[in-house]
mmCIF file of C-alpha atoms in Angstrom:
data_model
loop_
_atom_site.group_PDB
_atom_site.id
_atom_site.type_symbol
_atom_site.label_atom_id
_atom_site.label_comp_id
_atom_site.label_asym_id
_atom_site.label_seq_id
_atom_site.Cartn_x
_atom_site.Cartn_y
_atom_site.Cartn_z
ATOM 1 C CA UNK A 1 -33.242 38.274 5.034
ATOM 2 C CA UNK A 2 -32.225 38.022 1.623
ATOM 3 C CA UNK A 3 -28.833 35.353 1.254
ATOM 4 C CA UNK A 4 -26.088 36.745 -1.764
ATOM 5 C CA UNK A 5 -25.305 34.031 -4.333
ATOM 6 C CA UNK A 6 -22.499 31.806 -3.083
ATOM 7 C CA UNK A 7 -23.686 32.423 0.917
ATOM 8 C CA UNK A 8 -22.984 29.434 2.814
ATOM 9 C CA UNK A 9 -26.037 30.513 5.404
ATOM 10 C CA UNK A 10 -28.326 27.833 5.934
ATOM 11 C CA UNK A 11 -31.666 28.530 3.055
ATOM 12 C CA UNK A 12 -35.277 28.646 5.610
ATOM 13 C CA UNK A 13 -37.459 26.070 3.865
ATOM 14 C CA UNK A 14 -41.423 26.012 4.308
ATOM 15 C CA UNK A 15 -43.517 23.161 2.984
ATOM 16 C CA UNK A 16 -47.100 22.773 1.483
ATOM 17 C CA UNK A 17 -49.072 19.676 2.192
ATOM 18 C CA UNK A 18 -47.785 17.005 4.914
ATOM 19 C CA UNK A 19 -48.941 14.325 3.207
ATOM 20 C CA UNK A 20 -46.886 10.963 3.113
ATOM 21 C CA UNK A 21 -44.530 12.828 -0.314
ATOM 22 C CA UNK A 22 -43.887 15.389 1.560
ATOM 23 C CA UNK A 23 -42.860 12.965 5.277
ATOM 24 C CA UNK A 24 -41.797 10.668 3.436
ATOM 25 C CA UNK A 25 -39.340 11.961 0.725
ATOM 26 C CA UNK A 26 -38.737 15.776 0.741
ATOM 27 C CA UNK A 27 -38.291 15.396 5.096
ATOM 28 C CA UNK A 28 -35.511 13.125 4.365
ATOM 29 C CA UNK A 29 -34.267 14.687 1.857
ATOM 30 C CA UNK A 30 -33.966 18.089 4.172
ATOM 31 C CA UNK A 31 -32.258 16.573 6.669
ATOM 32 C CA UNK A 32 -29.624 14.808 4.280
ATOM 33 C CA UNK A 33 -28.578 18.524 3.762
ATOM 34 C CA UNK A 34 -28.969 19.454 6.985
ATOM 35 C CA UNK A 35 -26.120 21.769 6.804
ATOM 36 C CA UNK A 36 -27.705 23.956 4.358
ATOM 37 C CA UNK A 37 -31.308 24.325 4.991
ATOM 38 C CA UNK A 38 -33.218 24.840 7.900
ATOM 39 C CA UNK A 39 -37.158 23.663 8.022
ATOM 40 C CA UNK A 40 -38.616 27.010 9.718
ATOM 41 C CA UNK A 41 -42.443 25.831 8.872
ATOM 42 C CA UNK A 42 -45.062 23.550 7.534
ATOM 43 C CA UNK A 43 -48.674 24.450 6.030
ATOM 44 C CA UNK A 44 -51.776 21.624 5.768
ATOM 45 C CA UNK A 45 -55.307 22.798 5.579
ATOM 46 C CA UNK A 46 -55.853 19.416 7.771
ATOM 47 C CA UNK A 47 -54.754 20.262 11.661
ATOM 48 C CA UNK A 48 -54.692 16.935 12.492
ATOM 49 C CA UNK A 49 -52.127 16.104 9.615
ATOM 50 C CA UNK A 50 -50.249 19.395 9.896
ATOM 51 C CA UNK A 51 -49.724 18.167 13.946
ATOM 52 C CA UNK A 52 -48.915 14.801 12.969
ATOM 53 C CA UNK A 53 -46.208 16.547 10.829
ATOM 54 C CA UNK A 54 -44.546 18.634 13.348
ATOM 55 C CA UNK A 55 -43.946 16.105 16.104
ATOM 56 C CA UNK A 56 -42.283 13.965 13.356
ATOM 57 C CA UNK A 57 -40.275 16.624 12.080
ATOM 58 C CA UNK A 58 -39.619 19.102 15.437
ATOM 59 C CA UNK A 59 -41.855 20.986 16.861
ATOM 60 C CA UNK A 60 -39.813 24.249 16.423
ATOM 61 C CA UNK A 61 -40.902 24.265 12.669
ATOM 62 C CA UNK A 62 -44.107 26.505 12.761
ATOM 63 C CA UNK A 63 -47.778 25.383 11.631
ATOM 64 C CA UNK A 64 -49.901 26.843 9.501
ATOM 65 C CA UNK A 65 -53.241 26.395 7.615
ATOM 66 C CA UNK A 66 -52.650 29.118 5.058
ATOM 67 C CA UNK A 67 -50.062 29.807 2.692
ATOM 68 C CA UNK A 68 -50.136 33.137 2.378
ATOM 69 C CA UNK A 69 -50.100 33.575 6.200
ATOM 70 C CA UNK A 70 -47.243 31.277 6.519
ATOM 71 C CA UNK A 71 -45.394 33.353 2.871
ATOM 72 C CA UNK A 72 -45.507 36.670 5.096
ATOM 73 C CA UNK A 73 -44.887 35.396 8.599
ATOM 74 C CA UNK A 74 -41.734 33.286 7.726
ATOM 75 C CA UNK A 75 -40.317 34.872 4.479
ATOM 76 C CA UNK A 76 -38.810 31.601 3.197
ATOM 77 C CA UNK A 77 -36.363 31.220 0.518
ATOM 78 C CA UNK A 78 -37.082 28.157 -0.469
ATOM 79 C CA UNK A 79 -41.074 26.430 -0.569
ATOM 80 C CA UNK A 80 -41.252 22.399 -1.255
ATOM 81 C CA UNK A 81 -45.011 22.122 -2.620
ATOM 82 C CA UNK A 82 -46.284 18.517 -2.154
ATOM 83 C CA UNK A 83 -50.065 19.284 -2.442
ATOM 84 C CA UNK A 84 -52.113 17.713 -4.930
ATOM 85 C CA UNK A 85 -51.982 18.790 -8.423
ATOM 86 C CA UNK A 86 -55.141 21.367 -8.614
ATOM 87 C CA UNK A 87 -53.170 23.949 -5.773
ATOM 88 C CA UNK A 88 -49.953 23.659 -7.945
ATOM 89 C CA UNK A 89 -50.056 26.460 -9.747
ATOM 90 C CA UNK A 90 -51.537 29.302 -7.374
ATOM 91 C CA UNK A 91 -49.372 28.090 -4.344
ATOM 92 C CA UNK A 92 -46.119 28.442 -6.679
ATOM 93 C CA UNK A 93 -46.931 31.542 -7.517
ATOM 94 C CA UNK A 94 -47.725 33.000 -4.404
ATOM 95 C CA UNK A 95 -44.206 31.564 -3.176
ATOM 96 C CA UNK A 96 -42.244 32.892 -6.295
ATOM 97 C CA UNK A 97 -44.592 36.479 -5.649
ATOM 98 C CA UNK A 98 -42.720 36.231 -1.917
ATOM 99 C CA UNK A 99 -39.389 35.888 -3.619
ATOM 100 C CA UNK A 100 -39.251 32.459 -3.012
ATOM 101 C CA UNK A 101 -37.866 29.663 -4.769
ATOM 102 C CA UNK A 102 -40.040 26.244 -5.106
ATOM 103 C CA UNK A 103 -39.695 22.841 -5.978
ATOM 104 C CA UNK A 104 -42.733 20.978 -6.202
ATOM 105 C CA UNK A 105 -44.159 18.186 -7.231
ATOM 106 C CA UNK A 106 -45.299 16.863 -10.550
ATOM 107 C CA UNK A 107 -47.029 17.723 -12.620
ATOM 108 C CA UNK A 108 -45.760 21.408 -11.372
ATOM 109 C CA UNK A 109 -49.210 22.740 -13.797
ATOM 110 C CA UNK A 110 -52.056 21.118 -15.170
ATOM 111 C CA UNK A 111 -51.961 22.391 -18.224
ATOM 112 C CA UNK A 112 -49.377 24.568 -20.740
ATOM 113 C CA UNK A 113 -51.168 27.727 -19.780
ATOM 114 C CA UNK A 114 -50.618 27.357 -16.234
ATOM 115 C CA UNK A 115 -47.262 26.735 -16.691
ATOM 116 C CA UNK A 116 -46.229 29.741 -18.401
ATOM 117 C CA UNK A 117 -48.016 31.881 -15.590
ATOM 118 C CA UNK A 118 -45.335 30.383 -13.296
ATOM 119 C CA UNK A 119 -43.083 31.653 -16.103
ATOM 120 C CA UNK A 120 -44.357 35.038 -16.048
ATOM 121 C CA UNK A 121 -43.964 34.995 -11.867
ATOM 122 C CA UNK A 122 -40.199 33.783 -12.039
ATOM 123 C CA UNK A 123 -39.581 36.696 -14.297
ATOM 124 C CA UNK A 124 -41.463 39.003 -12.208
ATOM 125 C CA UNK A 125 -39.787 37.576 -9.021
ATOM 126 C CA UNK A 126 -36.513 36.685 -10.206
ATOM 127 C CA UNK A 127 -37.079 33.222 -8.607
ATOM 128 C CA UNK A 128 -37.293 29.983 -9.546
ATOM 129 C CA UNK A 129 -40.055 27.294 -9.326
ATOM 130 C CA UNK A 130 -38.614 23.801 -10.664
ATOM 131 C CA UNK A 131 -40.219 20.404 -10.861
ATOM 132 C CA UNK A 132 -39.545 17.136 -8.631
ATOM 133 C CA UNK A 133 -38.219 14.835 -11.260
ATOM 134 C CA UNK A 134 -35.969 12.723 -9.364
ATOM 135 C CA UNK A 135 -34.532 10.065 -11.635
ATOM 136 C CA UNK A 136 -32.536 12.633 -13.410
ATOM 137 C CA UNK A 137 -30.755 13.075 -10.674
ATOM 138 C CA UNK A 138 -28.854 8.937 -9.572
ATOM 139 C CA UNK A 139 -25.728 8.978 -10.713
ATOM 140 C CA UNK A 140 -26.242 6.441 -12.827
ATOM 141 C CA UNK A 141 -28.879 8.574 -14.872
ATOM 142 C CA UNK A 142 -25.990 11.447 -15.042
ATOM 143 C CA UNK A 143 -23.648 8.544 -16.154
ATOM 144 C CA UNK A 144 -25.901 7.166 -18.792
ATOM 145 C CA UNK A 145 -26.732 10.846 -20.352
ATOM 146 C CA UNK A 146 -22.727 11.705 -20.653
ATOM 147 C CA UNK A 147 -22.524 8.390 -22.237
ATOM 148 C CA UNK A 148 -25.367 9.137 -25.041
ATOM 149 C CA UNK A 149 -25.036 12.448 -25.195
ATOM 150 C CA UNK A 150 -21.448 12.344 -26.320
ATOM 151 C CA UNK A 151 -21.704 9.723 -28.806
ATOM 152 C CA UNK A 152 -19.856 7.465 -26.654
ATOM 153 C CA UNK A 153 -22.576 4.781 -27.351
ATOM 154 C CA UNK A 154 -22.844 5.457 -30.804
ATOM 155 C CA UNK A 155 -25.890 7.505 -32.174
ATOM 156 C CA UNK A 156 -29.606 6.463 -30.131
ATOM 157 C CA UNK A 157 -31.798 4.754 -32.888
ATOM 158 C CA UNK A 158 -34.811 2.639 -31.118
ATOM 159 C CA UNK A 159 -35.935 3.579 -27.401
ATOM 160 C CA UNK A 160 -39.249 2.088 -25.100
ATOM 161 C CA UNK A 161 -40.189 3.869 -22.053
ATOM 162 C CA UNK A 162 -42.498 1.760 -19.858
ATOM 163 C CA UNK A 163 -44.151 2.664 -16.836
ATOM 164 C CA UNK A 164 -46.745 -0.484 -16.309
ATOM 165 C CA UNK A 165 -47.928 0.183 -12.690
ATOM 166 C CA UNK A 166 -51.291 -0.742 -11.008
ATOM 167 C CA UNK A 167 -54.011 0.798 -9.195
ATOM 168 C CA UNK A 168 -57.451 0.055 -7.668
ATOM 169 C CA UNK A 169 -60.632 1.586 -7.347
ATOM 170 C CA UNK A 170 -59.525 2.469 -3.872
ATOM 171 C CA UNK A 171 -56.863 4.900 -4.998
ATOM 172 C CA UNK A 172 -59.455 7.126 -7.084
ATOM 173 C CA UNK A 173 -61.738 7.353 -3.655
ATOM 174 C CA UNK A 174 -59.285 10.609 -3.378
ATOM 175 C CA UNK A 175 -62.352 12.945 -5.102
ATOM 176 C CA UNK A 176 -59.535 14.342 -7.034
ATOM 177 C CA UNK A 177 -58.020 11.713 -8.574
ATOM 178 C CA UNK A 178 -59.244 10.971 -11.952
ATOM 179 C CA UNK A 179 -60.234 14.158 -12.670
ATOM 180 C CA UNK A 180 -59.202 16.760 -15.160
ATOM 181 C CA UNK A 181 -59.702 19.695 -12.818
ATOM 182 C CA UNK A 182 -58.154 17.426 -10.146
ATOM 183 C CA UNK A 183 -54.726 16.042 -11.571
ATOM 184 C CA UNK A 184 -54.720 17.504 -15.327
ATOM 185 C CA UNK A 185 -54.955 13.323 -16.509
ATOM 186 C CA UNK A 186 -54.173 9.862 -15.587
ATOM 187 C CA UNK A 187 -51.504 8.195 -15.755
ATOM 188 C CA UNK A 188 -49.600 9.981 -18.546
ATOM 189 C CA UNK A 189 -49.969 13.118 -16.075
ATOM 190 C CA UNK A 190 -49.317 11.670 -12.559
ATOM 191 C CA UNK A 191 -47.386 8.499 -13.311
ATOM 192 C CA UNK A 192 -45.638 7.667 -16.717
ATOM 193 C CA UNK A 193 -44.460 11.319 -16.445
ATOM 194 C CA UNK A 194 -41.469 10.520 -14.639
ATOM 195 C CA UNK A 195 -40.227 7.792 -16.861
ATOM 196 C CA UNK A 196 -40.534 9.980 -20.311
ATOM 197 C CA UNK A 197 -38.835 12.641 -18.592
ATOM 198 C CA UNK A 198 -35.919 10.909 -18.162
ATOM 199 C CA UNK A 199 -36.183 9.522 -21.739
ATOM 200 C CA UNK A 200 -36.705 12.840 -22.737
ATOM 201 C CA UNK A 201 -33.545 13.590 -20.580
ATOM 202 C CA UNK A 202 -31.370 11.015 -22.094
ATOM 203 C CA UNK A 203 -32.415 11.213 -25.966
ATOM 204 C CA UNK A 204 -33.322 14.954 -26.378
ATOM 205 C CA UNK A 205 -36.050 16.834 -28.661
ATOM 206 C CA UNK A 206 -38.723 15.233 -30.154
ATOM 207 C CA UNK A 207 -40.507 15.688 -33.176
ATOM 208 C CA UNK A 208 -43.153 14.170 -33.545
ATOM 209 C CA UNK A 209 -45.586 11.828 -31.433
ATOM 210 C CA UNK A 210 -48.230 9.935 -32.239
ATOM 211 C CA UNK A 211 -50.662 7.643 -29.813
ATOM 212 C CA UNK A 212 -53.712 6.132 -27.804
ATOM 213 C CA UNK A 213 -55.480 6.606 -24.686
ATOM 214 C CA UNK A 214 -58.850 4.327 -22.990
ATOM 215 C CA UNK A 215 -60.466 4.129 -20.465
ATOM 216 C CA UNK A 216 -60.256 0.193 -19.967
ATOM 217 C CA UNK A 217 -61.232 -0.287 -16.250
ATOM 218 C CA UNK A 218 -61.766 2.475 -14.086
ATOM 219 C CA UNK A 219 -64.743 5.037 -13.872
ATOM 220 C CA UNK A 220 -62.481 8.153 -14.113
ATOM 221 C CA UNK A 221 -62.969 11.310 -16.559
ATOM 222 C CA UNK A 222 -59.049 10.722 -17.793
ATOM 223 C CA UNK A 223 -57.456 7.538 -19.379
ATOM 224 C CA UNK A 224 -56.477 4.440 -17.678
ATOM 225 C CA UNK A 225 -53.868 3.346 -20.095
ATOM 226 C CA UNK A 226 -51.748 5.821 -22.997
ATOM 227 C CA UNK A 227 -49.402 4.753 -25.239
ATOM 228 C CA UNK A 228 -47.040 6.562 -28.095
ATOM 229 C CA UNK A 229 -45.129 6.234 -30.815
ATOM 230 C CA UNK A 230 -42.497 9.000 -30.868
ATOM 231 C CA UNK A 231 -39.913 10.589 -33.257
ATOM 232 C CA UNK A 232 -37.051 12.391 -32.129
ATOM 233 C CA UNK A 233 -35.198 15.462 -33.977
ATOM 234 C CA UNK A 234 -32.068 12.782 -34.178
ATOM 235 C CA UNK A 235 -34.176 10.050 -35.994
ATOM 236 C CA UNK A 236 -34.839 7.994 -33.186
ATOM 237 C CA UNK A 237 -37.990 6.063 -32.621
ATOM 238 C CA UNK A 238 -39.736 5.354 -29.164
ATOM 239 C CA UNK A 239 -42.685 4.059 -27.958
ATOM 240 C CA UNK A 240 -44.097 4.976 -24.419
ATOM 241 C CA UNK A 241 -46.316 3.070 -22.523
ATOM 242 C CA UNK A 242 -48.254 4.725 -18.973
ATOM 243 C CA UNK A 243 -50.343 2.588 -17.210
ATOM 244 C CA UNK A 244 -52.105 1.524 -13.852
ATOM 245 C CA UNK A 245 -53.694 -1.915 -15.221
ATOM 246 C CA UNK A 246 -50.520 -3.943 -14.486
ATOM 247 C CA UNK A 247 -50.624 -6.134 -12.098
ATOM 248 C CA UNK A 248 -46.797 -7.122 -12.643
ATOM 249 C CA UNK A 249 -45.122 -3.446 -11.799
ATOM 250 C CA UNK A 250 -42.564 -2.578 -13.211
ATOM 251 C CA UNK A 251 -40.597 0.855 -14.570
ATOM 252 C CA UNK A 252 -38.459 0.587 -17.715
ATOM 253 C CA UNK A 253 -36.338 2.819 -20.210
ATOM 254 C CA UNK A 254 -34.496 0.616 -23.105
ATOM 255 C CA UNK A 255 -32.585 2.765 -25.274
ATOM 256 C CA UNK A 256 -30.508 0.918 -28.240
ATOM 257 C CA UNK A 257 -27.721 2.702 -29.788
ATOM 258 C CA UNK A 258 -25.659 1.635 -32.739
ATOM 259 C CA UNK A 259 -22.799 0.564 -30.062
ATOM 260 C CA UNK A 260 -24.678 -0.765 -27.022
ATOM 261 C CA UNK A 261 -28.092 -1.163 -25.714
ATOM 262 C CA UNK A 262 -28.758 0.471 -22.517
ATOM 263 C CA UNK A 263 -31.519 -0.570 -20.122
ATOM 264 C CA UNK A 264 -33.074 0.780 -16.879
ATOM 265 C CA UNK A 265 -35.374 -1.832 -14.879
ATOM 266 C CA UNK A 266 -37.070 -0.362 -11.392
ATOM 267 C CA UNK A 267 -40.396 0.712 -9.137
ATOM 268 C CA UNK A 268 -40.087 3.483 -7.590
ATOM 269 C CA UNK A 269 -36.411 4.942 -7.244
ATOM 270 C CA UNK A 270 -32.663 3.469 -9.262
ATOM 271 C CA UNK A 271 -29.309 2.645 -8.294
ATOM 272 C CA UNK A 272 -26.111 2.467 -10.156
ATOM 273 C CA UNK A 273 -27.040 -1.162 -10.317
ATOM 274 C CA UNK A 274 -30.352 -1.213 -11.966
ATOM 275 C CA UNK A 275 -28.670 0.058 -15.051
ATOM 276 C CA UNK A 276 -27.323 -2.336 -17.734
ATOM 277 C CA UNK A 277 -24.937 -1.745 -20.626
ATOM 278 C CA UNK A 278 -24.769 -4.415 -23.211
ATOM 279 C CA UNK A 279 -22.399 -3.691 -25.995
ATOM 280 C CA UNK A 280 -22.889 -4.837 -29.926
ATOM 281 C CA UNK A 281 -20.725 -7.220 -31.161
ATOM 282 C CA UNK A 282 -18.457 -5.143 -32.661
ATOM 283 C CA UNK A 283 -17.347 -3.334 -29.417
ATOM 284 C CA UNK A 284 -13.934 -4.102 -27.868
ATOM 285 C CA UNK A 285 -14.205 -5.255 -24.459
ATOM 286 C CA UNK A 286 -12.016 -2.344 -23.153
ATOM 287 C CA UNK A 287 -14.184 0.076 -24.827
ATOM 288 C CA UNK A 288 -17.358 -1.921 -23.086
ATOM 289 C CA UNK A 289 -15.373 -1.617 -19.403
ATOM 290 C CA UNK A 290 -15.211 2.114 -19.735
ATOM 291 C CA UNK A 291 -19.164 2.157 -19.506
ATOM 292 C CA UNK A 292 -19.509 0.676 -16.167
ATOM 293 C CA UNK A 293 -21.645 2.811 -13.970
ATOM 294 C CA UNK A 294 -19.684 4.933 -11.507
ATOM 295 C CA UNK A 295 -18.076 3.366 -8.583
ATOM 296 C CA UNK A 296 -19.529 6.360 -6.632
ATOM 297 C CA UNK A 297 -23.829 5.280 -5.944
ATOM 298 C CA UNK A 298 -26.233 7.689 -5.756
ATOM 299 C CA UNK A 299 -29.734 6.476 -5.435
ATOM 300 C CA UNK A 300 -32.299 8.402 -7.335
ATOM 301 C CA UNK A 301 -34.127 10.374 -4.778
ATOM 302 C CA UNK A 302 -35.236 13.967 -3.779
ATOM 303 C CA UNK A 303 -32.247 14.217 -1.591
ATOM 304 C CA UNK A 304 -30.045 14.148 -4.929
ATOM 305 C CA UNK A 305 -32.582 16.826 -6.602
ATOM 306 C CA UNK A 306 -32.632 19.007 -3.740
ATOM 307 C CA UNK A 307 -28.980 19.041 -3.493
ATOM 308 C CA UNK A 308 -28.787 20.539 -7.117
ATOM 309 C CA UNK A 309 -31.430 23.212 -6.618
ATOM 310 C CA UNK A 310 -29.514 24.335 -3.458
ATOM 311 C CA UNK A 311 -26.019 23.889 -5.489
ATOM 312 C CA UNK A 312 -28.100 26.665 -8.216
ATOM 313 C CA UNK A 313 -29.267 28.010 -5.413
ATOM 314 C CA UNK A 314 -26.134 28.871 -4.055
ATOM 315 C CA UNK A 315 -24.560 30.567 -7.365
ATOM 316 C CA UNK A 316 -28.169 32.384 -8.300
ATOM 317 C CA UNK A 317 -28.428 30.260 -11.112
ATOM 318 C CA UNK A 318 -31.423 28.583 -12.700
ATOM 319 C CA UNK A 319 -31.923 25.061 -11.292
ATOM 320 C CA UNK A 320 -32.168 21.937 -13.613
ATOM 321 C CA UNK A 321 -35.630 20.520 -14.055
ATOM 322 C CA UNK A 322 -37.033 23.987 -14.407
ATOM 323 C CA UNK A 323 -38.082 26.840 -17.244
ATOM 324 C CA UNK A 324 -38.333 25.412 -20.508
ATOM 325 C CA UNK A 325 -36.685 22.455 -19.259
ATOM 326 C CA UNK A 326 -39.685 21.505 -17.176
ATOM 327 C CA UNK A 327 -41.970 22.697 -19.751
ATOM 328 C CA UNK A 328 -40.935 20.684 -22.513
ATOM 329 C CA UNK A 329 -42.194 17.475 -20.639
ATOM 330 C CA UNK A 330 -45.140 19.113 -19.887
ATOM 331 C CA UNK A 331 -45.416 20.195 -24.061
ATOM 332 C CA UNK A 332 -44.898 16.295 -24.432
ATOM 333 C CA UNK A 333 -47.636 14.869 -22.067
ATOM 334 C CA UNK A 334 -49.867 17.835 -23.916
ATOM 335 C CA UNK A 335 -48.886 16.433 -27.336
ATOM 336 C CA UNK A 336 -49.841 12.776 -26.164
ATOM 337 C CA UNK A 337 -53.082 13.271 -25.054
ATOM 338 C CA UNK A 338 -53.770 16.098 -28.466
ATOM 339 C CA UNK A 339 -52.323 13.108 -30.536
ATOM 340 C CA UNK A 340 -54.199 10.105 -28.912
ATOM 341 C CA UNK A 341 -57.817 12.171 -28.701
ATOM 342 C CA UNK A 342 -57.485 13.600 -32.383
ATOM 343 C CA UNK A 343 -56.030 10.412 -34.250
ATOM 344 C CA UNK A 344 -53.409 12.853 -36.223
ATOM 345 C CA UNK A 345 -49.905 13.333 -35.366
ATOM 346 C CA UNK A 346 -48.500 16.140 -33.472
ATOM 347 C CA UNK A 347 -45.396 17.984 -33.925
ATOM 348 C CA UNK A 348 -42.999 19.798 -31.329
ATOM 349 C CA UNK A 349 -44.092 23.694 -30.940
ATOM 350 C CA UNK A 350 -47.590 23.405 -32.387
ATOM 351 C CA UNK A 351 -49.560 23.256 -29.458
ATOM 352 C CA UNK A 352 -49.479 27.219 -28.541
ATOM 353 C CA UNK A 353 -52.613 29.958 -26.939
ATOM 354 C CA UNK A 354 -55.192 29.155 -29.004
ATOM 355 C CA UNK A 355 -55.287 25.603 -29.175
ATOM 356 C CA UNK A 356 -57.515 24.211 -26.771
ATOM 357 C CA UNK A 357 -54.895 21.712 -26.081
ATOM 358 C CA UNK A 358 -52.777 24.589 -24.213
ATOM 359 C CA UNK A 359 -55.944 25.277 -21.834
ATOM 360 C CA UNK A 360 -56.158 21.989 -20.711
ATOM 361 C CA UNK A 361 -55.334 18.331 -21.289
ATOM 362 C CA UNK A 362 -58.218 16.781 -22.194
ATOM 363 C CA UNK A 363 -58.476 19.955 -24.794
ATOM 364 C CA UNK A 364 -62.365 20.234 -24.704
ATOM 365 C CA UNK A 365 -62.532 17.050 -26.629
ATOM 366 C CA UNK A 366 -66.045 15.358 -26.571
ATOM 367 C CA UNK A 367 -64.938 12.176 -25.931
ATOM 368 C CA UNK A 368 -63.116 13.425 -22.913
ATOM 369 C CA UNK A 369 -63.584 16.960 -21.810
ATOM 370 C CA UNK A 370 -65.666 16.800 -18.336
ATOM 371 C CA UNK A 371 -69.032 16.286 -18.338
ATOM 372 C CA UNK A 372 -70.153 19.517 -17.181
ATOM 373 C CA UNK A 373 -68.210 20.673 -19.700
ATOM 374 C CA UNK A 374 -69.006 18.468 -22.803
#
């Protein structure tokens, strides 16, 4: 049954992999907005898992081991895809081919030309397919972008985006982890991603970036460790750092502006609180007060995301974090790994069909292209 824009009927969700994302976040998430959705099924190519899944969530939501079975049995208007990377981009567009709309975890593509085959299905569809980027979404993110965007902190100048985590040789036993056919990269793909999206979300277009990537520790096709230099189209410099050789975790986004510094410090997830504003010495202290996070705290999450896909939802309009929104972090972690495996710099909008660099990350590079491939 198809729901008019501004419907208050409850939206029938399905998800895709019942994995611990998908228990452990988007379940939560659906029943903070209980109100509004309704969890009609579940799909896992592992019974076992798929069970598991259904006694924890109700055992009126429906099991299945195929997508497309579950797409025509259930007709769902919403699919949350929590899957690993590789089934991304054929289980979105079957969903969007059903006229539903997805939101799925990152990366939602492995690669530039995946992506704009989900853009060719939305338009087909008329549905939309956007991107699990949670840390837009605290209310002290939305606080800190008003504050930049407006010039209320004077104009950005010198940013660092840091996401130093760590991981062992256990976590690539999954036999797609490490892989470019698997996850698309390492840690600029499946971890730094969400820190540079929200620096990407705070400071704007870039311009130019320009960087490194190794293989330091692990035995993986993809790096261990990136890092960038980065210019953006207002002058400001950045450097990004993704990594998962640091024993002391930590997730960080300084951005300095000519009237205040501001600085996020977390893991995993943000709260009004893990946001500092420090003002320059010329500031008035009144002007400084005015900056204070919201007394309002929303925790970054997927229950803050999913309430503004279903607020889009609700008024037919595209949802944040998708379209060329979503693709423009995807054209950055692209230009990283172009820039750090050619030595040159790359600019915004160059990487396009043709370049070997929109067909996959590793861009057939000796060096790094698979070695079935090389």
């Amino acid at each position: 049954m198809s729901v008019s824009p501004g419907s208050s009927t409850r939206r029938r969700v399905a998800v895709v992999g019942t994995g611990a994302i998908v228990a452990g976040s988007h379940l939560p998430a659906l029943r903070a907005h209980a109100d509004r959705v309704d969890l009609v099924a579940a799909v896992d190519v592992d019974e076992g898992r798929l069970e598991a899944f259904r006694e924890l969530a109700g055992e009126r939501v429906a099991g299945y081991t195929s997508v497309d079975a579950m797409l025509d049995a259930e007709r769902p208007g919403l699919v949350l895809i929590g899957t690993p990377p590789w089934l991304h981009r054929d289980q979105t567009v079957a969903a969007l081919k059903s006229g539903a709309w997805v939101l799925c975890e990152k990366p939602l593509t492995l690669s530039l030309a995946e992506y704009d085959d989900i853009a060719a299905a939305e338009e087909a569809s008329g549905a939309y397919a956007a991107v699990v980027f949670q840390h837009r979404y605290g209310s002290g993110a939305v606080h800190a972008r008003e504050l930049i965007t407006s010039g209320e902190l004077g104009a950005p100048l010198v940013a660092h985006c840091q996401t130093t985590w760590h991981r062992d040789a256990a976590y690539y036993a999954a036999p797609w982890r490490g892989k470019w056919a698997g996850e698309g990269g390492g840690p600029t793909m499946g971890h730094g991603i969400h820190q540079y999206d929200l620096m990407l979300h705070l400071l704007g277009e870039w311009e130019e970036i320009r960087a490194m990537a190794a293989r330091l520790v692990h035995d993986t096709e993809s790096e261990d460790v990136s890092t960038a230099l980065v210019r953006f189209r207002s002058g400001a410099l950045a450097t990004v750092v993704n990594s998962v050789l640091s024993p002391d975790e930590v997730s960080r986004i300084r951005v300095d502006c000519a009237d205040a510094t501001v600085e996020l410090t977390h893991l995993y997830g943000h709260t009004n609180d893990s946001w500092v504003y420090t003002p320059a010495p010329h500031v008035p202290a009144e002007r400084a007060t005015a900056w204070r996070t919201p007394a309002h705290d929303v925790p970054s999450s997927h229950t803050a995301q999913l309430g503004a896909l279903l607020d889009a939802y609700d008024t037919g309009t595209r949802p944040p974090g998708s379209g060329r929104d979503a693709r423009a972090t995807l054209e950055f972690a692209a230009a990283l790994y172009k820039a750090a495996f050619t030595g040159r710099s790359v600019h915004a909008g160059e990487i396009a069909p043709g370049d070997p660099f929109y067909e996959a990350m590793h861009g057939e590079y000796p060096d790094w292209a698979p070695k079935e491939r090389a």
